[in-house]
Short mmCIF file of C-alpha atoms and ligand atoms in Angstrom, two decimals:
data_model
loop_
_atom_site.label_atom_id
_atom_site.label_comp_id
_atom_site.label_asym_id
_atom_site.label_seq_id
_atom_site.Cartn_x
_atom_site.Cartn_y
_atom_site.Cartn_z
CA MET B 15 87.12 124.93 84.13
CA PRO B 16 89.33 122.48 82.14
CA THR B 17 87.91 119.12 81.06
CA VAL B 18 89.61 115.74 80.89
CA SER B 19 87.98 113.51 78.30
CA ILE B 20 88.61 109.78 78.02
CA PRO B 21 86.81 108.56 74.87
CA ALA B 22 87.60 104.87 75.54
CA LEU B 23 85.45 105.05 78.69
CA GLY B 24 82.97 107.64 77.41
CA LEU B 25 84.02 110.04 80.20
CA GLN B 26 84.16 113.83 80.29
CA LEU B 27 85.53 114.98 83.66
CA GLN B 28 85.67 118.44 85.19
CA ALA B 29 89.00 119.47 86.68
CA GLU B 30 90.25 122.50 88.56
CA ALA B 31 92.83 124.70 86.85
CA ASP B 32 96.35 123.61 87.91
CA GLU B 33 95.00 120.39 89.44
CA ASN B 34 97.17 117.29 89.59
CA LEU B 35 95.98 114.88 86.87
CA LEU B 36 96.17 111.75 89.04
CA LYS B 37 94.03 113.49 91.67
CA VAL B 38 91.36 114.24 89.06
CA LEU B 39 91.38 110.66 87.76
CA ARG B 40 91.20 109.16 91.25
CA ARG B 41 88.45 111.57 92.32
CA HIS B 42 86.35 110.27 89.41
CA ARG B 43 87.38 106.65 90.06
CA VAL B 44 88.98 106.22 86.65
CA PRO B 45 90.75 102.85 86.32
CA ILE B 46 94.34 103.97 86.44
CA GLY B 47 97.22 102.45 88.38
CA TRP B 48 99.31 104.40 90.86
CA SER B 49 101.75 103.61 93.62
CA CYS B 50 104.55 106.07 94.50
CA LYS B 51 102.67 109.27 93.49
CA ARG B 52 106.01 110.99 92.84
CA GLY B 53 107.12 109.98 89.35
CA GLU B 54 109.24 106.98 90.32
CA CYS B 55 107.29 103.81 89.63
CA GLY B 56 105.63 104.42 86.25
CA SER B 57 102.31 102.86 87.42
CA CYS B 58 100.21 105.89 86.46
CA LYS B 59 101.06 106.02 82.75
CA CYS B 60 98.41 107.25 80.34
CA VAL B 61 98.44 108.56 76.80
CA LEU B 62 98.01 112.27 76.14
CA GLU B 63 95.99 112.16 72.91
CA ARG B 64 95.17 115.89 72.76
CA GLY B 65 96.05 119.04 74.67
CA GLU B 66 98.96 119.72 76.99
CA VAL B 67 99.95 119.11 80.59
CA ASP B 68 102.79 120.48 82.65
CA LEU B 69 104.83 117.30 83.22
CA GLN B 70 107.59 117.72 85.80
CA GLY B 71 109.65 116.11 88.54
CA TYR B 72 109.71 112.46 87.45
CA GLN B 73 112.53 109.94 87.20
CA PRO B 74 113.66 109.22 83.62
CA GLY B 75 113.50 105.47 84.39
CA ALA B 76 109.76 105.76 85.10
CA LEU B 77 109.09 107.35 81.71
CA PRO B 78 111.82 106.73 79.13
CA ALA B 79 112.19 109.39 76.40
CA SER B 80 110.99 106.88 73.77
CA GLN B 81 107.62 106.55 75.59
CA ARG B 82 107.38 110.29 76.16
CA GLU B 83 107.76 110.76 72.39
CA GLN B 84 104.78 108.41 71.87
CA GLY B 85 102.64 110.74 73.99
CA ILE B 86 102.80 108.72 77.22
CA ILE B 87 102.74 110.79 80.41
CA LEU B 88 102.71 110.13 84.16
CA ALA B 89 99.44 111.31 85.69
CA CYS B 90 100.99 111.86 89.14
CA SER B 91 103.58 114.26 87.72
CA SER B 92 101.20 116.17 85.42
CA ARG B 93 99.51 119.47 86.18
CA ILE B 94 96.45 120.36 84.15
CA VAL B 95 96.89 123.55 82.12
CA GLY B 96 93.89 123.22 79.75
CA ASP B 97 91.49 120.72 78.17
CA VAL B 98 93.05 117.31 77.54
CA GLN B 99 92.04 114.02 75.94
CA LEU B 100 93.52 110.85 77.39
CA GLY B 101 93.88 107.21 76.45
CA LEU B 102 94.50 104.57 79.11
CA VAL B 103 97.30 102.05 78.71
CA ASP B 104 95.76 99.23 80.75
CA THR B 105 92.03 98.65 80.87
CA ASP B 106 92.02 94.87 80.44
CA ASP B 107 90.28 92.89 83.15
CA TYR B 108 89.52 96.05 85.07
CA ILE B 109 88.28 95.21 88.55
CA GLU B 110 87.32 97.71 91.18
CA HIS B 111 86.64 96.57 94.73
CA PRO B 112 85.14 99.13 97.09
CA ILE B 113 87.73 100.67 99.41
CA ARG B 114 86.83 99.72 102.97
CA SER B 115 87.86 101.07 106.31
CA LEU B 116 88.08 98.21 108.80
CA ALA B 117 89.09 97.45 112.36
CA CYS B 118 91.17 94.27 112.60
CA ARG B 119 92.64 92.28 115.49
CA VAL B 120 96.04 90.57 115.33
CA LEU B 121 95.46 86.80 115.50
CA TRP B 122 99.15 85.97 115.51
CA LEU B 123 102.59 87.17 114.53
CA ARG B 124 105.10 84.54 113.35
CA GLU B 125 108.74 84.90 112.43
CA LEU B 126 109.23 83.42 108.95
CA ALA B 127 112.95 84.29 108.81
CA PRO B 128 115.06 86.63 110.94
CA GLU B 129 113.29 90.03 110.87
CA VAL B 130 110.56 88.78 108.50
CA PHE B 131 107.12 88.27 110.03
CA ALA B 132 103.77 86.89 108.96
CA LEU B 133 101.04 89.06 110.49
CA ARG B 134 97.63 87.41 110.51
CA LEU B 135 94.58 89.62 111.13
CA ARG B 136 90.91 88.97 111.72
CA ILE B 137 88.45 91.61 110.54
CA VAL B 138 86.33 92.63 113.52
CA ALA B 139 84.39 95.69 112.39
CA ASP B 140 83.51 97.75 109.36
CA LEU B 141 84.22 101.37 110.27
CA GLY B 142 82.05 102.80 107.51
CA GLU B 143 82.82 105.44 104.90
CA GLY B 144 84.40 107.98 107.22
CA GLY B 145 86.36 105.31 109.10
CA ASP B 146 84.95 106.70 112.36
CA GLY B 147 83.34 103.50 113.53
CA ALA B 148 79.77 104.82 113.39
CA GLY B 149 77.54 101.76 113.43
CA ALA B 150 80.59 99.52 113.33
CA ASP B 151 79.71 95.94 112.56
CA ALA B 152 81.98 93.29 111.04
CA ALA B 153 79.28 92.23 108.61
CA ALA B 154 77.94 95.69 107.80
CA GLY B 155 79.83 96.14 104.54
CA GLY B 156 79.79 92.46 103.54
CA PRO B 157 82.95 90.40 103.09
CA PHE B 158 86.26 92.12 102.34
CA LEU B 159 86.99 91.68 98.64
CA PHE B 160 90.33 92.19 96.94
CA SER B 161 92.26 90.79 93.98
CA ALA B 162 95.47 88.82 94.50
CA GLY B 163 98.45 91.20 94.31
CA GLN B 164 96.67 94.19 95.88
CA TYR B 165 97.71 96.01 99.04
CA ALA B 166 96.13 97.82 101.97
CA HIS B 167 97.09 100.71 104.23
CA LEU B 168 97.60 99.38 107.78
CA ARG B 169 97.63 101.65 110.81
CA ALA B 170 98.77 100.88 114.34
CA ARG B 171 99.20 102.96 117.48
CA ASP B 172 102.84 103.64 118.32
CA ALA B 173 104.30 103.92 121.82
CA ARG B 174 102.85 107.48 122.13
CA GLY B 175 99.38 106.27 121.17
CA GLU B 176 99.58 108.03 117.76
CA TRP B 177 98.33 106.20 114.67
CA ILE B 178 101.08 105.40 112.17
CA GLY B 179 100.30 103.88 108.79
CA ARG B 180 102.15 102.09 105.98
CA ASP B 181 101.15 100.08 102.90
CA PHE B 182 101.40 96.27 102.91
CA SER B 183 100.41 93.71 100.32
CA MET B 184 98.06 90.85 101.09
CA ALA B 185 99.97 87.54 101.23
CA GLY B 186 96.91 85.33 101.69
CA THR B 187 94.33 84.65 99.02
CA PRO B 188 91.16 86.67 98.38
CA VAL B 189 89.15 83.51 99.21
CA GLU B 190 90.53 83.40 102.79
CA ALA B 191 89.58 87.04 103.27
CA GLU B 192 86.11 86.63 101.80
CA TYR B 193 85.10 83.42 103.59
CA ASP B 194 87.18 83.45 106.81
CA GLY B 195 87.48 87.23 107.36
CA GLU B 196 91.24 86.77 107.78
CA LEU B 197 94.13 88.60 106.12
CA GLU B 198 97.84 87.84 106.12
CA PHE B 199 100.80 90.12 105.44
CA HIS B 200 104.53 89.40 105.21
CA ILE B 201 106.47 92.27 106.71
CA ARG B 202 110.19 92.90 106.93
CA ARG B 203 110.97 94.48 110.30
CA THR B 204 113.43 97.35 110.31
CA PRO B 205 114.20 97.99 113.99
CA SER B 206 114.31 101.76 113.30
CA GLY B 207 111.18 101.57 111.09
CA SER B 208 108.28 103.69 112.35
CA PHE B 209 105.70 100.97 111.61
CA SER B 210 107.59 97.70 111.13
CA GLY B 211 109.64 98.42 114.28
CA LEU B 212 106.39 98.05 116.25
CA LEU B 213 106.12 94.34 115.35
CA GLY B 214 106.52 92.30 118.52
CA GLU B 215 106.38 95.50 120.61
CA ALA B 216 103.17 97.51 120.14
CA ILE B 217 101.88 94.98 117.59
CA VAL B 218 101.31 91.58 119.21
CA ALA B 219 98.48 89.03 119.28
CA GLY B 220 95.28 90.86 120.27
CA THR B 221 96.38 94.36 119.14
CA GLU B 222 93.75 96.30 117.24
CA LEU B 223 94.84 97.71 113.87
CA ARG B 224 93.04 99.78 111.26
CA LEU B 225 93.03 98.84 107.60
CA GLU B 226 92.03 100.75 104.50
CA GLY B 227 91.92 99.03 101.15
CA PRO B 228 92.19 97.28 98.85
CA MET B 229 94.42 99.34 96.58
CA GLY B 230 96.78 98.78 93.67
CA ARG B 231 96.50 97.69 90.05
CA ALA B 232 99.23 95.01 89.96
CA TYR B 233 96.62 92.31 90.52
CA PHE B 234 96.06 88.93 88.92
CA ARG B 235 94.24 89.12 85.57
CA PRO B 236 92.05 85.99 85.48
CA ARG B 237 91.12 86.23 81.80
CA HIS B 238 94.72 86.18 80.56
CA GLU B 239 95.73 83.11 78.58
CA GLY B 240 99.45 82.40 78.39
CA PRO B 241 102.40 81.89 80.74
CA LEU B 242 102.42 83.73 84.05
CA TYR B 243 105.73 84.74 85.64
CA ALA B 244 105.77 86.14 89.18
CA VAL B 245 109.01 87.76 90.37
CA ALA B 246 109.52 88.65 94.04
CA ALA B 247 112.26 90.29 96.04
CA GLY B 248 112.17 89.69 99.81
CA THR B 249 108.69 90.17 101.27
CA GLY B 250 107.42 90.80 97.72
CA LEU B 251 106.99 87.03 97.96
CA GLY B 252 103.76 87.60 99.95
CA PRO B 253 101.69 89.12 97.12
CA MET B 254 103.40 86.93 94.50
CA LEU B 255 102.38 83.78 96.42
CA SER B 256 98.86 85.18 96.53
CA VAL B 257 98.95 85.73 92.74
CA VAL B 258 100.30 82.29 91.81
CA GLN B 259 98.07 80.44 94.26
CA THR B 260 95.00 82.30 93.00
CA ALA B 261 95.94 81.59 89.38
CA LEU B 262 96.35 77.87 90.11
CA ASP B 263 93.17 77.70 92.24
CA ASN B 264 91.35 79.39 89.33
CA GLY B 265 92.34 76.46 87.11
CA LYS B 266 95.00 78.21 85.03
CA THR B 267 96.64 75.49 82.95
CA ASP B 268 99.41 77.54 81.29
CA PRO B 269 102.85 77.52 82.97
CA VAL B 270 102.90 79.48 86.24
CA VAL B 271 106.47 80.21 87.33
CA LEU B 272 107.56 81.95 90.52
CA TYR B 273 111.00 83.50 91.02
CA ALA B 274 111.60 84.25 94.70
CA GLY B 275 114.69 86.39 95.26
CA PHE B 276 116.46 86.93 98.60
CA ARG B 277 119.62 88.76 99.51
CA SER B 278 121.01 85.97 101.69
CA VAL B 279 120.17 82.39 102.53
CA SER B 280 119.10 83.34 106.06
CA GLU B 281 116.24 85.43 104.57
CA VAL B 282 114.72 82.56 102.58
CA TYR B 283 111.16 81.69 103.57
CA GLY B 284 107.98 80.34 102.00
CA VAL B 285 109.62 77.17 100.61
CA ASP B 286 106.97 74.87 102.15
CA ARG B 287 104.15 76.79 100.49
CA MET B 288 105.97 76.73 97.13
CA GLU B 289 106.64 72.97 97.44
CA GLU B 290 103.01 72.30 98.33
CA LEU B 291 101.83 74.23 95.25
CA ALA B 292 104.32 72.32 93.06
CA ARG B 293 103.02 68.98 94.43
CA ARG B 294 99.43 69.91 93.62
CA HIS B 295 99.97 71.59 90.23
CA ALA B 296 102.21 70.13 87.51
CA GLN B 297 102.23 73.43 85.61
CA PHE B 298 103.80 75.29 88.57
CA ARG B 299 107.55 75.82 89.07
CA ALA B 300 109.31 77.84 91.75
CA HIS B 301 112.90 79.09 91.71
CA VAL B 302 114.50 80.35 94.91
CA VAL B 303 117.38 82.68 94.03
CA VAL B 304 119.86 83.95 96.63
CA GLU B 305 121.99 86.93 95.72
CA PHE B 306 125.05 86.81 97.97
CA ASP B 307 125.80 83.57 99.79
CA ALA B 308 123.96 80.82 97.92
CA PRO B 309 125.19 77.44 99.17
CA GLY B 310 125.43 74.45 96.83
CA GLY B 311 121.97 73.36 95.71
CA LEU B 312 120.50 76.87 95.76
CA ARG B 313 120.53 79.16 92.78
CA GLY B 314 122.82 82.19 93.19
CA GLY B 315 122.63 85.69 91.71
CA ARG B 316 119.96 88.29 91.18
CA VAL B 317 116.38 87.18 90.74
CA GLY B 318 115.90 89.21 87.54
CA ASP B 319 119.02 87.65 85.99
CA ALA B 320 117.60 84.19 86.76
CA LEU B 321 114.33 85.09 84.99
CA PHE B 322 116.12 86.38 81.90
CA ALA B 323 118.52 83.42 81.85
CA ASP B 324 115.56 81.00 81.76
CA VAL B 325 113.03 82.85 79.61
CA LYS B 326 114.03 84.10 76.18
CA ASP B 327 110.56 84.55 74.74
CA PHE B 328 107.87 86.44 76.66
CA ARG B 329 105.28 86.19 73.88
CA ASP B 330 101.71 85.96 75.32
CA ALA B 331 103.12 86.16 78.85
CA LYS B 332 102.23 88.39 81.75
CA VAL B 333 104.79 89.23 84.40
CA TYR B 334 103.89 90.25 87.95
CA LEU B 335 106.53 91.86 90.15
CA ALA B 336 106.68 92.90 93.81
CA GLY B 337 109.34 93.95 96.26
CA SER B 338 112.23 96.39 96.33
CA PRO B 339 111.96 99.35 93.95
CA ALA B 340 115.47 98.56 92.60
CA MET B 341 114.46 95.05 91.48
CA VAL B 342 110.99 96.03 90.24
CA GLU B 343 112.25 99.01 88.23
CA ALA B 344 115.22 97.14 86.68
CA VAL B 345 113.23 94.03 85.70
CA SER B 346 110.24 96.06 84.40
CA ALA B 347 112.56 98.18 82.22
CA GLU B 348 114.30 95.08 80.83
CA LEU B 349 110.94 93.41 80.04
CA LEU B 350 109.83 96.48 78.07
CA THR B 351 113.18 96.51 76.23
CA ARG B 352 112.57 92.86 75.32
CA GLY B 353 109.26 93.78 73.74
CA LEU B 354 106.70 92.94 76.45
CA ALA B 355 103.90 95.52 76.35
CA SER B 356 103.53 97.63 79.49
CA ARG B 357 99.94 96.32 79.87
CA ASP B 358 101.49 92.88 80.49
CA VAL B 359 103.85 94.03 83.24
CA HIS B 360 102.06 94.36 86.58
CA ALA B 361 104.41 95.77 89.15
CA ASP B 362 104.10 96.99 92.73
CA ALA B 363 107.34 98.34 94.13
CA PHE B 364 107.57 98.67 97.91
CA TYR B 365 108.42 102.35 97.98
CA ALA B 366 109.16 103.84 101.38
CA PRO B 367 107.05 106.88 102.19
CA ALA B 368 108.39 110.31 101.24
CA PRO B 369 111.34 111.28 103.52
CA GLU B 370 109.26 114.12 105.05
CA ALA B 371 106.69 111.58 106.33
CA ILE B 372 109.43 109.42 107.88
CA HIS B 373 111.08 112.46 109.49
CA ALA B 374 107.76 113.67 110.89
CA ALA B 375 107.07 110.27 112.47
CA ARG B 376 110.59 110.15 113.93
CA ALA B 377 110.45 113.72 115.22
CA GLY B 378 107.12 112.95 116.95
CA ALA B 379 108.52 109.76 118.47
CA ALA B 380 111.61 111.60 119.75
CA LYS B 381 109.41 114.22 121.48
CA GLY B 382 106.95 111.66 122.91
C1 LIG K 26 102.31 99.38 97.55
C2 LIG K 26 103.25 98.97 98.67
C3 LIG K 26 103.18 97.69 99.20
C4 LIG K 26 104.05 97.31 100.21
N1 LIG K 26 103.99 96.03 100.69
C5 LIG K 26 104.87 95.62 101.63
C6 LIG K 26 104.84 94.27 102.12
O1 LIG K 26 103.99 93.46 101.75
N2 LIG K 26 105.79 93.93 103.03
C7 LIG K 26 106.74 94.80 103.49
O2 LIG K 26 107.59 94.38 104.32
N3 LIG K 26 106.77 96.08 103.06
C8 LIG K 26 105.86 96.52 102.15
N4 LIG K 26 105.89 97.82 101.72
C9 LIG K 26 106.82 98.77 102.37
C10 LIG K 26 106.15 99.37 103.63
O3 LIG K 26 105.04 100.15 103.25
C11 LIG K 26 107.08 100.29 104.44
O4 LIG K 26 107.64 101.27 103.60
C12 LIG K 26 108.20 99.54 105.14
O5 LIG K 26 107.66 98.54 105.98
C13 LIG K 26 109.03 100.49 106.02
O6 LIG K 26 108.16 101.20 106.87
P1 LIG K 26 108.60 101.57 108.37
O7 LIG K 26 107.57 102.49 108.91
O8 LIG K 26 108.89 100.37 109.14
O9 LIG K 26 109.95 102.34 108.13
P2 LIG K 26 110.10 103.94 107.95
O10 LIG K 26 110.13 104.60 109.26
O11 LIG K 26 109.12 104.39 106.96
O12 LIG K 26 111.57 103.98 107.32
C14 LIG K 26 111.79 103.43 106.03
C15 LIG K 26 113.26 103.06 105.89
O13 LIG K 26 114.07 104.19 105.71
C16 LIG K 26 115.04 104.28 106.71
N5 LIG K 26 115.11 105.74 107.04
C17 LIG K 26 114.47 106.70 106.39
N6 LIG K 26 114.71 107.92 106.89
C18 LIG K 26 115.52 107.74 107.91
C19 LIG K 26 116.11 108.61 108.85
N7 LIG K 26 115.91 109.92 108.82
N8 LIG K 26 116.89 108.08 109.77
C20 LIG K 26 117.10 106.75 109.80
N9 LIG K 26 116.58 105.87 108.95
C21 LIG K 26 115.80 106.35 108.01
C22 LIG K 26 114.53 103.42 107.83
O14 LIG K 26 115.54 102.83 108.62
C23 LIG K 26 113.80 102.35 107.11
O15 LIG K 26 114.68 101.35 106.68
C24 LIG K 26 105.02 98.23 100.72
C25 LIG K 26 105.05 99.53 100.20
C26 LIG K 26 104.19 99.90 99.19
C27 LIG K 26 104.25 101.30 98.64
S1 LIG K 27 102.29 106.83 90.78
FE1 LIG K 27 102.99 108.03 89.12
S2 LIG K 27 104.97 107.35 88.73
FE2 LIG K 27 104.38 106.30 90.56
#
């Protein structure tokens, strides 16, 4: 049986022959990031210090050749072929909240911009480890804890009564969840979308949803000292608002700067919350950037270009990113090119599920 050793954490893990490396690390709750699980996002990077893996089927953008030459691999795209020794690329401020399985009720659904909704949930029951509701009790597992920037897997019943699930990032703060038992998400509705298309139809005030989480490693690092930049595309603004608000509420005194990117002016939302934060915190700045039809007074162009036009020196900074994979991948790659270490780039791209999962949901819906 091959072993995976991680000297930095004093771990020696047993793996199955041919097992996927990310699966082994997650099974043993090793602090490693992951998101797409198919070699596209680069979240699951680790350093292969000794031994070999079979590394296949990843996008070159997720693991540039220069990093591969330094021994960096993607755990999700690596198959174990023998004993290996690993180093982790990001263990600073490691926080692990227990993953919970919860029943939630929709408190309200509000349109923030055309086809963009705020979905506010109240936690009503803890479904326990197996998520089967045995002994369900809202207080059973204690308050729901997460770190700003994390996401959860939400499930709703579709028109056929089948559960359909997708990942969504928390737009409210961890404090609201812990003390009020309420969670907020900002969701773009695609009318043909298997989950988001249910908003306003099968998902309305009073609907019961299931939630599993929290997940994700692109969360706010409270011990970091230095400027914080948060870059959002579309509904990526939800988790980025959570990050900047949490940083400011935590008393961060370094500059905290939010870049909120939208494709068109009709999609802009969240300005009131940004203005309120700017009124309360002198160290906070927000830039709304509209790509295609920016009227006078609003900044035009791509959100990443705005960041790089304003900031020439990222020394001591951390950058958080959320939203479309195109924006997150392009800006992350440019930050690394400009010398920011990958441990200071915390990115969650909103990848759609694998095409097979979307087709399966559609095929089921067509039959039903
Ligand atoms: C970590 C993470 C966090 C996320 N956080 C958020 C968030 O906070 N807010 C948010 O809005 N989203 C978020 N997402 C994205 C979200 O999980 C969903 O992918 C998104 O809402 C679309 O899901 P859906 O079921 O509505 O659409 P799906 O049915 O999954 O379809 C996805 C898209 O592909 C198109 N498509 C694919 N295949 C076909 C086909 N065969 N025929 C026609 N059209 C097709 C659909 O029209 C649609 O636009 C996040 C994703 C991840 C991974
Ligand atoms: S989780 Fe491995 S590259 Fe995305």
